[in-house]
Amino acid sequence: MRHIISILLENEAGALSRVAGLFSARGYNIESLTVAPTEDPTLSRMTLVTSGPEAVVDQIRKQLNKLVDVVKLVDLMEGQRIEREMLLIKVRADNGGERDEIKRLADIFRGRIIDVTESAYTIELTGDGGKLDAFIAVIHPRRILEVVRSGVIGIARGEEIACRLSA
Amino acid sequence: MKRGGVVELTGAEIFVQCLQDEGVEYLFGYPGGAVLYIYDALYKQDQIRHILVRHEQGATHAADGYARSTGKPGVVLVTSGPGATNAVTGIATAYMDSVPLVVFTGQVMTHLIGDDAFQEVDAIGITRPCVKHSFMVKDVRELAVTIRRAFHVATTGRPGPVVVDIPKDITAQKTDYVFPADPTLRSYKPVTQWDPQGIRKASEILLEAKRPMVYTGGGVILGNGADELTALVRWLGAPCTNTLMGLGAFPASDPLFVGMLGMHGTYEANMAMHECDVLLAIGARFDDRVTGDLDKFCPHARIIHVDIDPASIQKNVAVEVAVIGDARGVMRDMLSALQASGRRLDKDALAHWWRQIGVWRARDCLRYDRDNVDVIKPQYVLEALHRLTRGDAFITSDVGQHQMWTAQFYHFDKPRRWINSGGLGTMGFGLPAAIGVQLAHPGDTVVCVTGEASIQMCIQELSTCKQYDLPIKIVNLNNRYMGMVRQWQEFFYQSRYSHSYMEALPDFVKLAESYGHTGLRIDRRGDVEAALKEALARRDRLVFLDFITDQTENVYPMIAAGAGHHEMHLSPDRELA
Ligand SMILES: Cc1cc2nc3c(=O)[nH]c(=O)nc-3n(C[C@H](O)[C@H](O)[C@H](O)COP(=O)(O)OP(=O)(O)OC[C@H]3O[C@@H](n4cnc5c(N)ncnc54)[C@H](O)[C@@H]3O)c2cc1C
Ligand SMILES: Cc1ncc(C[n+]2csc(CCOP(=O)(O)OP(=O)(O)O)c2C)c(N)n1
Ligand SMILES: [Mg+2]
């Protein structure tokens, strides 16, 4: 099964490589990984998507928790959550019909055209992974020039605070 | 220098001060450019004794031997680059067996880091997969608290090696020194409490057992729980087995002890594992050398697992009750809960269980050709060693057949007496480890049981032994083969002995003498005992005993990798039906 693990990590050189090294050394699967600083400059937020049998994911959580740089870890699959990913996609659009068609598709998916040239559009789209996949699927592969995805981030739904450094 | 009670010190002086404040007795090290300020500061003090090894691998193993035999952290100082890389094998060895070490590596000047500077390696990167944690010191004001944290992390929870990388310029800079009172890190919270529910459930299951079995490992020794284990097992009246790492936690001379389990464990221990209905596992990690084929592991048992590391639990084997906590405290609470229940285990069932174990025991699985006077059987040497040291020596070993025979034939009654590399299986461990053990226990007998292949991997440390007058006894079981490799080749590669014969061996007697020690070569069975006696009587000298042993002897019993506990091989003359 797929798991989204949200981690508060010490914002220190080397912390990221400890997480990445753990996955390669133990042969765990990583689907995506994003890291950025938080409102507290001493902490980074990492969101990691992995999948595997329950016993393996259980080990992944335990091994991550064992890393001294991991301050807090929550598996977002344990509750209601919102997940988002951003897609930047550059597509060929060099005649009128194509340009209209792409604009229409972007609108349907609530994407935004954020850069335009005579022959290409760059579109920004956010949503869960399935929505991004669907958008990519409706564009003819020959038109796709480049695809950049951010990897998943997630947050618990409602008032629940899944992963915060308690005071 | 002094301002209002605060002292200004250089980084190097702070380093020394911190080690003194941590109560460090011995620092195992080797100098080089990046650590010269620290060596200069060491020169000016006499509280910490620096032990100069001959190779940085030796420093880490010596610190490791010190740590395993005392329970205190072992401390190492090496220079950058090759100093750090040479230390890696010892760090990995300590990591696999959960031994608390603090290893300081020198690093090039901060402004040169990343430039491929002279003797620069990414020590943090190279050691990352084999440390519990590591720190790079980037500011001299952080040095003291970092050292304090390194000791805290290494010694608490599941212990392990911690590396602290210190750039040279940091050791020259000055700052105010104040002892950092608080070593804790917000992100590191070792387990200090455990779930009483788990203890209650475990006790319930134990009380219902008809064929109970207690299987314990290195965790009981690391957690100083030998007395609690002994009390618990005796109350249960259950058979107890130990892993290779757990030997000595329960007295081998107690009738409840059924020997080591696993690949080279006893018939009775492995059969009892296979047939038990309740298994209590404490501070053991269900290693593949212990479990064999997981599908055939303890097929009838309800399993209770006590371990301080949540990641050890449900890792290889699914267990019914898990108690995450310190072995000693948990065993104490478990015994109280059992006693408070007012109940005992079913007496008749236990008696029946012990009769069955008696039948297995009667196979006498460790029997060997004891009466053979034509060759020296390695087991015979170890039995004599046990008798002559009254089972009370500290024994280190290397890796191979001699290690297994020592585990089988030197019956350890006390914890922290058996010092060997189990998880990594590092040849070259034995001699430097003995250095650390002998320094920690100056009046005690310390014996390194080794093989002619293993001993050559850190033989240079004979020089260290001379410099510090360490009267270690080396028992070299010289079979002219990498015996353990030869055994596998005999069993699984149709006796094609590819590169396992030890040619061009040195004359170990002369070698020992050239280092300033005493050497004895023993090639007749009738001389074994006298030679051991003579060596043990030389309390002031290192004696190297080169026993020319039977080349063809194999370690039995043996469970082939991947087989079940009940699929054991005994020696050829008593192979199972
Ligand atoms: C040639 C060779 C042959 C071998 N053959 C065998 C064999 O036949 N049988 C055998 O048993 N081994 C054998 N080994 C050793 C084997 O490889 C493992 O090292 C060993 O089995 C592991 O022992 P352990 O389970 O006690 O774990 P250890 O490595 O000692 O781990 C200790 C466990 O205890 C936990 N722990 C630590 N501190 C505490 C505490 N305070 N409280 C509670 N828990 C704690 C840790 O989290 C860990 O899970 C062999 C090795 C070699 C080199
Ligand atoms: C550093 C290292 N290299 C290789 C091995 C693989 N190995 C395990 S046992 C062994 C042979 C050891 O021979 P010896 O020291 O003579 O002991 P014996 O088995 O003969 O008692 C070897 C090569 C190892 N454990 N460690
Ligand atoms: Mg040999």
Short mmCIF file of N, CA, C and O in Angstrom, two decimals, chain B residues 366-473:
data_model
loop_
_atom_site.label_atom_id
_atom_site.label_comp_id
_atom_site.label_asym_id
_atom_site.label_seq_id
_atom_site.Cartn_x
_atom_site.Cartn_y
_atom_site.Cartn_z
N LEU B 366 28.05 -32.05 21.43
CA LEU B 366 29.37 -31.42 21.33
C LEU B 366 30.50 -32.43 21.48
O LEU B 366 31.68 -32.05 21.54
N ARG B 367 30.11 -33.72 21.54
CA ARG B 367 31.16 -34.73 21.72
C ARG B 367 32.13 -34.69 20.54
O ARG B 367 31.74 -34.46 19.41
N TYR B 368 33.39 -34.87 20.85
CA TYR B 368 34.40 -34.91 19.79
C TYR B 368 35.37 -36.02 20.16
O TYR B 368 35.25 -36.64 21.22
N ASP B 369 36.34 -36.23 19.33
CA ASP B 369 37.27 -37.34 19.51
C ASP B 369 38.29 -36.97 20.60
O ASP B 369 39.46 -36.76 20.34
N ARG B 370 37.80 -36.89 21.83
CA ARG B 370 38.60 -36.38 22.95
C ARG B 370 39.81 -37.27 23.25
O ARG B 370 40.83 -36.79 23.73
N ASP B 371 39.65 -38.53 23.00
CA ASP B 371 40.72 -39.46 23.39
C ASP B 371 41.84 -39.56 22.36
O ASP B 371 42.83 -40.25 22.58
N ASN B 372 41.67 -38.90 21.27
CA ASN B 372 42.70 -38.93 20.22
C ASN B 372 43.95 -38.22 20.72
O ASN B 372 43.94 -37.02 21.00
N VAL B 373 45.04 -38.97 20.86
CA VAL B 373 46.27 -38.36 21.37
C VAL B 373 47.27 -38.05 20.26
O VAL B 373 48.34 -37.51 20.50
N ASP B 374 46.89 -38.38 19.03
CA ASP B 374 47.83 -38.18 17.91
C ASP B 374 47.84 -36.75 17.40
O ASP B 374 48.84 -36.29 16.86
N VAL B 375 46.72 -36.10 17.53
CA VAL B 375 46.64 -34.71 17.06
C VAL B 375 46.10 -33.86 18.20
O VAL B 375 45.56 -34.38 19.17
N ILE B 376 46.27 -32.55 18.05
CA ILE B 376 45.65 -31.67 19.04
C ILE B 376 44.29 -31.25 18.50
O ILE B 376 44.19 -30.59 17.47
N LYS B 377 43.26 -31.67 19.19
CA LYS B 377 41.91 -31.24 18.81
C LYS B 377 41.69 -29.85 19.40
O LYS B 377 41.97 -29.62 20.59
N PRO B 378 41.20 -28.92 18.61
CA PRO B 378 41.01 -27.56 19.12
C PRO B 378 40.09 -27.52 20.34
O PRO B 378 40.32 -26.76 21.28
N GLN B 379 39.08 -28.39 20.31
CA GLN B 379 38.14 -28.41 21.45
C GLN B 379 38.86 -28.79 22.74
O GLN B 379 38.53 -28.28 23.81
N TYR B 380 39.84 -29.66 22.61
CA TYR B 380 40.60 -30.10 23.78
C TYR B 380 41.35 -28.94 24.40
O TYR B 380 41.40 -28.77 25.63
N VAL B 381 41.93 -28.11 23.56
CA VAL B 381 42.66 -26.93 24.06
C VAL B 381 41.71 -26.03 24.84
O VAL B 381 42.04 -25.53 25.92
N LEU B 382 40.51 -25.85 24.29
CA LEU B 382 39.57 -24.94 24.93
C LEU B 382 39.03 -25.51 26.23
O LEU B 382 38.84 -24.77 27.21
N GLU B 383 38.83 -26.81 26.27
CA GLU B 383 38.40 -27.42 27.53
C GLU B 383 39.48 -27.26 28.60
O GLU B 383 39.19 -26.95 29.76
N ALA B 384 40.73 -27.43 28.18
CA ALA B 384 41.84 -27.26 29.13
C ALA B 384 41.92 -25.81 29.59
O ALA B 384 42.12 -25.52 30.77
N LEU B 385 41.73 -24.90 28.64
CA LEU B 385 41.78 -23.47 28.99
C LEU B 385 40.69 -23.14 30.01
O LEU B 385 40.92 -22.42 30.99
N HIS B 386 39.51 -23.70 29.78
CA HIS B 386 38.40 -23.44 30.70
C HIS B 386 38.73 -23.95 32.10
O HIS B 386 38.55 -23.26 33.10
N ARG B 387 39.27 -25.15 32.13
CA ARG B 387 39.58 -25.77 33.42
C ARG B 387 40.67 -24.97 34.14
O ARG B 387 40.53 -24.62 35.30
N LEU B 388 41.71 -24.61 33.41
CA LEU B 388 42.86 -23.97 34.05
C LEU B 388 42.58 -22.53 34.46
O LEU B 388 43.24 -22.00 35.35
N THR B 389 41.63 -21.89 33.79
CA THR B 389 41.27 -20.52 34.19
C THR B 389 40.04 -20.54 35.08
O THR B 389 39.50 -19.48 35.42
N ARG B 390 39.59 -21.73 35.46
CA ARG B 390 38.38 -21.92 36.25
C ARG B 390 37.19 -21.13 35.68
O ARG B 390 36.36 -20.58 36.40
N GLY B 391 37.18 -21.04 34.37
CA GLY B 391 36.06 -20.38 33.69
C GLY B 391 35.94 -18.91 34.01
O GLY B 391 34.90 -18.29 33.78
N ASP B 392 37.00 -18.32 34.51
CA ASP B 392 36.89 -16.97 35.03
C ASP B 392 37.71 -15.94 34.26
O ASP B 392 37.93 -14.83 34.72
N ALA B 393 38.16 -16.30 33.06
CA ALA B 393 38.97 -15.35 32.30
C ALA B 393 38.09 -14.49 31.40
O ALA B 393 36.93 -14.80 31.15
N PHE B 394 38.65 -13.39 30.96
CA PHE B 394 38.04 -12.63 29.86
C PHE B 394 38.57 -13.24 28.57
O PHE B 394 39.78 -13.37 28.40
N ILE B 395 37.67 -13.61 27.68
CA ILE B 395 38.09 -14.25 26.44
C ILE B 395 37.66 -13.40 25.25
O ILE B 395 36.46 -13.13 25.08
N THR B 396 38.62 -12.99 24.44
CA THR B 396 38.26 -12.37 23.17
C THR B 396 38.49 -13.40 22.08
O THR B 396 39.20 -14.38 22.28
N SER B 397 37.87 -13.18 20.93
CA SER B 397 38.18 -14.10 19.84
C SER B 397 38.13 -13.38 18.51
O SER B 397 37.67 -12.24 18.41
N ASP B 398 38.64 -14.07 17.51
CA ASP B 398 38.52 -13.58 16.15
C ASP B 398 37.33 -14.27 15.51
O ASP B 398 36.37 -14.59 16.20
N VAL B 399 37.42 -14.52 14.23
CA VAL B 399 36.25 -15.06 13.54
C VAL B 399 36.61 -16.34 12.80
O VAL B 399 37.60 -16.38 12.07
N GLY B 400 35.81 -17.35 13.00
CA GLY B 400 36.05 -18.61 12.32
C GLY B 400 35.66 -19.77 13.21
O GLY B 400 34.87 -19.62 14.16
N GLN B 401 36.23 -20.93 12.91
CA GLN B 401 35.92 -22.12 13.70
C GLN B 401 36.31 -21.93 15.16
O GLN B 401 35.57 -22.32 16.06
N HIS B 402 37.49 -21.34 15.37
CA HIS B 402 37.97 -21.18 16.75
C HIS B 402 36.97 -20.36 17.58
O HIS B 402 36.80 -20.60 18.77
N GLN B 403 36.31 -19.42 16.93
CA GLN B 403 35.31 -18.59 17.62
C GLN B 403 34.12 -19.45 18.06
O GLN B 403 33.64 -19.35 19.20
N MET B 404 33.66 -20.31 17.16
CA MET B 404 32.51 -21.16 17.49
C MET B 404 32.88 -22.16 18.58
O MET B 404 32.11 -22.40 19.50
N TRP B 405 34.07 -22.75 18.48
CA TRP B 405 34.47 -23.72 19.51
C TRP B 405 34.61 -23.03 20.86
O TRP B 405 34.27 -23.59 21.90
N THR B 406 35.10 -21.80 20.85
CA THR B 406 35.21 -21.08 22.13
C THR B 406 33.82 -20.88 22.72
O THR B 406 33.59 -21.10 23.91
N ALA B 407 32.89 -20.47 21.86
CA ALA B 407 31.52 -20.26 22.33
C ALA B 407 30.94 -21.56 22.89
O ALA B 407 30.19 -21.56 23.87
N GLN B 408 31.29 -22.68 22.28
CA GLN B 408 30.72 -23.96 22.71
C GLN B 408 31.42 -24.54 23.94
O GLN B 408 30.79 -25.18 24.77
N PHE B 409 32.73 -24.34 24.02
CA PHE B 409 33.50 -25.07 25.03
C PHE B 409 34.01 -24.24 26.20
O PHE B 409 34.46 -24.78 27.19
N TYR B 410 33.98 -22.92 26.07
CA TYR B 410 34.35 -22.13 27.23
C TYR B 410 33.04 -21.68 27.85
O TYR B 410 32.39 -20.78 27.37
N HIS B 411 32.66 -22.32 28.92
CA HIS B 411 31.31 -22.11 29.45
C HIS B 411 31.29 -20.85 30.31
O HIS B 411 31.82 -20.84 31.41
N PHE B 412 30.70 -19.80 29.77
CA PHE B 412 30.73 -18.51 30.44
C PHE B 412 29.66 -18.43 31.52
O PHE B 412 28.48 -18.63 31.25
N ASP B 413 30.09 -18.12 32.71
CA ASP B 413 29.14 -17.98 33.82
C ASP B 413 28.81 -16.53 34.11
O ASP B 413 27.86 -16.24 34.84
N LYS B 414 29.61 -15.61 33.57
CA LYS B 414 29.40 -14.20 33.89
C LYS B 414 29.30 -13.38 32.62
O LYS B 414 29.93 -13.72 31.61
N PRO B 415 28.54 -12.28 32.68
CA PRO B 415 28.44 -11.41 31.51
C PRO B 415 29.72 -10.61 31.28
O PRO B 415 30.55 -10.48 32.20
N ARG B 416 29.87 -10.11 30.08
CA ARG B 416 30.98 -9.23 29.69
C ARG B 416 32.34 -9.92 29.74
O ARG B 416 33.38 -9.30 29.81
N ARG B 417 32.33 -11.27 29.75
CA ARG B 417 33.58 -12.02 29.73
C ARG B 417 33.90 -12.50 28.33
O ARG B 417 35.02 -12.90 28.05
N TRP B 418 32.90 -12.57 27.49
CA TRP B 418 33.04 -13.14 26.15
C TRP B 418 32.92 -11.99 25.15
O TRP B 418 31.86 -11.39 25.00
N ILE B 419 34.05 -11.69 24.51
CA ILE B 419 34.15 -10.47 23.70
C ILE B 419 34.44 -10.91 22.27
O ILE B 419 35.56 -11.32 21.96
N ASN B 420 33.42 -10.86 21.41
CA ASN B 420 33.67 -11.28 20.03
C ASN B 420 32.77 -10.54 19.07
O ASN B 420 31.77 -9.94 19.45
N SER B 421 33.17 -10.54 17.81
CA SER B 421 32.42 -9.83 16.78
C SER B 421 31.42 -10.79 16.15
O SER B 421 31.80 -11.68 15.39
N GLY B 422 30.15 -10.61 16.48
CA GLY B 422 29.12 -11.53 16.00
C GLY B 422 28.43 -11.03 14.75
O GLY B 422 28.27 -11.74 13.77
N GLY B 423 28.01 -9.79 14.76
CA GLY B 423 27.19 -9.27 13.68
C GLY B 423 27.98 -9.04 12.40
O GLY B 423 27.55 -9.41 11.32
N LEU B 424 29.14 -8.42 12.52
CA LEU B 424 29.95 -8.16 11.32
C LEU B 424 30.91 -9.32 11.08
O LEU B 424 31.30 -9.58 9.95
N GLY B 425 31.29 -10.03 12.14
CA GLY B 425 32.23 -11.14 11.98
C GLY B 425 33.57 -10.65 11.47
O GLY B 425 34.05 -11.09 10.43
N THR B 426 34.20 -9.77 12.23
CA THR B 426 35.41 -9.10 11.77
C THR B 426 36.67 -9.85 12.18
O THR B 426 37.04 -9.84 13.36
N MET B 427 37.32 -10.50 11.24
CA MET B 427 38.65 -11.08 11.52
C MET B 427 39.58 -9.92 11.85
O MET B 427 39.51 -8.85 11.25
N GLY B 428 40.45 -10.13 12.82
CA GLY B 428 41.36 -9.06 13.24
C GLY B 428 40.87 -8.37 14.50
O GLY B 428 41.57 -7.54 15.07
N PHE B 429 39.70 -8.73 14.97
CA PHE B 429 39.10 -8.09 16.15
C PHE B 429 39.79 -8.51 17.45
O PHE B 429 39.97 -7.72 18.36
N GLY B 430 40.17 -9.78 17.52
CA GLY B 430 40.53 -10.38 18.81
C GLY B 430 41.68 -9.73 19.56
O GLY B 430 41.54 -9.42 20.75
N LEU B 431 42.79 -9.53 18.89
CA LEU B 431 43.97 -9.01 19.60
C LEU B 431 43.77 -7.57 20.06
O LEU B 431 43.96 -7.27 21.25
N PRO B 432 43.40 -6.64 19.18
CA PRO B 432 43.17 -5.29 19.67
C PRO B 432 42.07 -5.23 20.72
O PRO B 432 42.19 -4.46 21.70
N ALA B 433 41.02 -6.03 20.58
CA ALA B 433 39.97 -6.03 21.60
C ALA B 433 40.55 -6.44 22.95
O ALA B 433 40.23 -5.85 23.98
N ALA B 434 41.46 -7.42 22.92
CA ALA B 434 42.08 -7.88 24.17
C ALA B 434 42.87 -6.75 24.84
O ALA B 434 42.97 -6.69 26.07
N ILE B 435 43.43 -5.86 24.03
CA ILE B 435 44.16 -4.72 24.58
C ILE B 435 43.23 -3.87 25.44
O ILE B 435 43.55 -3.52 26.58
N GLY B 436 42.06 -3.56 24.88
CA GLY B 436 41.09 -2.77 25.63
C GLY B 436 40.62 -3.48 26.89
O GLY B 436 40.47 -2.87 27.95
N VAL B 437 40.42 -4.78 26.78
CA VAL B 437 39.94 -5.55 27.93
C VAL B 437 41.01 -5.59 29.02
O VAL B 437 40.73 -5.36 30.20
N GLN B 438 42.25 -5.84 28.62
CA GLN B 438 43.32 -5.96 29.61
C GLN B 438 43.57 -4.62 30.31
O GLN B 438 43.80 -4.58 31.52
N LEU B 439 43.50 -3.52 29.56
CA LEU B 439 43.67 -2.20 30.20
C LEU B 439 42.58 -1.96 31.23
O LEU B 439 42.83 -1.44 32.31
N ALA B 440 41.36 -2.37 30.89
CA ALA B 440 40.23 -2.14 31.79
C ALA B 440 40.30 -3.06 33.01
O ALA B 440 39.76 -2.73 34.07
N HIS B 441 40.94 -4.23 32.85
CA HIS B 441 40.98 -5.22 33.94
C HIS B 441 42.41 -5.67 34.15
O HIS B 441 42.77 -6.81 33.82
N PRO B 442 43.25 -4.78 34.70
CA PRO B 442 44.69 -5.06 34.72
C PRO B 442 45.05 -6.33 35.48
O PRO B 442 45.99 -7.01 35.11
N GLY B 443 44.31 -6.68 36.50
CA GLY B 443 44.71 -7.85 37.28
C GLY B 443 44.17 -9.17 36.76
O GLY B 443 44.52 -10.23 37.27
N ASP B 444 43.31 -9.12 35.76
CA ASP B 444 42.62 -10.34 35.34
C ASP B 444 43.30 -11.03 34.17
O ASP B 444 44.07 -10.42 33.43
N THR B 445 42.97 -12.31 34.02
CA THR B 445 43.49 -13.07 32.89
C THR B 445 42.68 -12.74 31.65
O THR B 445 41.45 -12.86 31.65
N VAL B 446 43.36 -12.31 30.61
CA VAL B 446 42.71 -12.00 29.34
C VAL B 446 43.33 -12.89 28.27
O VAL B 446 44.55 -12.88 28.08
N VAL B 447 42.48 -13.65 27.61
CA VAL B 447 42.96 -14.59 26.60
C VAL B 447 42.33 -14.23 25.26
O VAL B 447 41.13 -14.00 25.18
N CYS B 448 43.15 -14.19 24.23
CA CYS B 448 42.64 -14.00 22.87
C CYS B 448 42.73 -15.35 22.16
O CYS B 448 43.83 -15.85 21.92
N VAL B 449 41.57 -15.94 21.86
CA VAL B 449 41.56 -17.20 21.12
C VAL B 449 41.42 -16.83 19.64
O VAL B 449 40.47 -16.13 19.26
N THR B 450 42.37 -17.29 18.84
CA THR B 450 42.39 -16.82 17.46
C THR B 450 42.79 -17.95 16.52
O THR B 450 42.99 -19.09 16.94
N GLY B 451 42.84 -17.62 15.23
CA GLY B 451 43.30 -18.56 14.22
C GLY B 451 44.45 -17.95 13.46
O GLY B 451 44.64 -16.72 13.49
N GLU B 452 45.22 -18.79 12.78
CA GLU B 452 46.43 -18.27 12.14
C GLU B 452 46.10 -17.28 11.01
O GLU B 452 46.93 -16.44 10.66
N ALA B 453 44.87 -17.32 10.49
CA ALA B 453 44.49 -16.34 9.47
C ALA B 453 44.05 -15.03 10.12
O ALA B 453 44.55 -13.95 9.79
N SER B 454 43.17 -15.13 11.08
CA SER B 454 42.64 -13.92 11.74
C SER B 454 43.73 -13.10 12.41
O SER B 454 43.75 -11.86 12.30
N ILE B 455 44.62 -13.79 13.12
CA ILE B 455 45.59 -13.04 13.93
C ILE B 455 46.47 -12.15 13.06
O ILE B 455 46.92 -11.09 13.48
N GLN B 456 46.64 -12.58 11.79
CA GLN B 456 47.52 -11.78 10.93
C GLN B 456 46.86 -10.49 10.45
O GLN B 456 47.52 -9.65 9.86
N MET B 457 45.57 -10.35 10.72
CA MET B 457 44.90 -9.14 10.25
C MET B 457 45.16 -7.92 11.13
O MET B 457 44.95 -6.79 10.69
N CYS B 458 45.53 -8.13 12.38
CA CYS B 458 45.90 -6.98 13.22
C CYS B 458 47.13 -7.33 14.06
O CYS B 458 47.28 -6.88 15.20
N ILE B 459 48.01 -8.13 13.50
CA ILE B 459 49.17 -8.64 14.24
C ILE B 459 50.07 -7.52 14.74
O ILE B 459 50.77 -7.66 15.74
N GLN B 460 50.03 -6.38 14.03
CA GLN B 460 50.88 -5.25 14.41
C GLN B 460 50.62 -4.77 15.83
O GLN B 460 51.46 -4.13 16.44
N GLU B 461 49.45 -5.11 16.37
CA GLU B 461 49.13 -4.64 17.72
C GLU B 461 49.95 -5.36 18.79
O GLU B 461 49.90 -4.98 19.96
N LEU B 462 50.70 -6.39 18.40
CA LEU B 462 51.64 -6.99 19.36
C LEU B 462 52.60 -5.93 19.88
O LEU B 462 53.08 -5.98 21.02
N SER B 463 52.87 -4.97 19.03
CA SER B 463 53.77 -3.88 19.42
C SER B 463 53.13 -2.99 20.49
O SER B 463 53.77 -2.59 21.46
N THR B 464 51.85 -2.71 20.33
CA THR B 464 51.12 -1.94 21.35
C THR B 464 51.15 -2.69 22.69
O THR B 464 51.35 -2.08 23.74
N CYS B 465 50.95 -4.01 22.61
CA CYS B 465 50.95 -4.82 23.84
C CYS B 465 52.28 -4.68 24.57
O CYS B 465 52.34 -4.66 25.79
N LYS B 466 53.34 -4.61 23.79
CA LYS B 466 54.67 -4.47 24.40
C LYS B 466 54.80 -3.10 25.06
O LYS B 466 55.23 -2.98 26.21
N GLN B 467 54.42 -2.08 24.32
CA GLN B 467 54.59 -0.72 24.84
C GLN B 467 53.88 -0.52 26.17
O GLN B 467 54.38 0.17 27.05
N TYR B 468 52.70 -1.15 26.33
CA TYR B 468 51.92 -0.94 27.55
C TYR B 468 51.97 -2.14 28.49
O TYR B 468 51.16 -2.24 29.41
N ASP B 469 52.90 -3.06 28.24
CA ASP B 469 53.10 -4.21 29.13
C ASP B 469 51.81 -4.97 29.41
O ASP B 469 51.44 -5.18 30.57
N LEU B 470 51.13 -5.36 28.37
CA LEU B 470 49.86 -6.05 28.56
C LEU B 470 50.09 -7.56 28.49
O LEU B 470 50.48 -8.09 27.46
N PRO B 471 49.84 -8.26 29.60
CA PRO B 471 50.17 -9.69 29.67
C PRO B 471 49.09 -10.59 29.06
O PRO B 471 48.69 -11.59 29.66
N ILE B 472 48.62 -10.23 27.89
CA ILE B 472 47.57 -11.01 27.21
C ILE B 472 48.11 -12.39 26.85
O ILE B 472 49.30 -12.55 26.55
N LYS B 473 47.22 -13.39 26.89
CA LYS B 473 47.60 -14.73 26.43
C LYS B 473 46.93 -14.97 25.09
O LYS B 473 45.69 -14.88 24.99
#
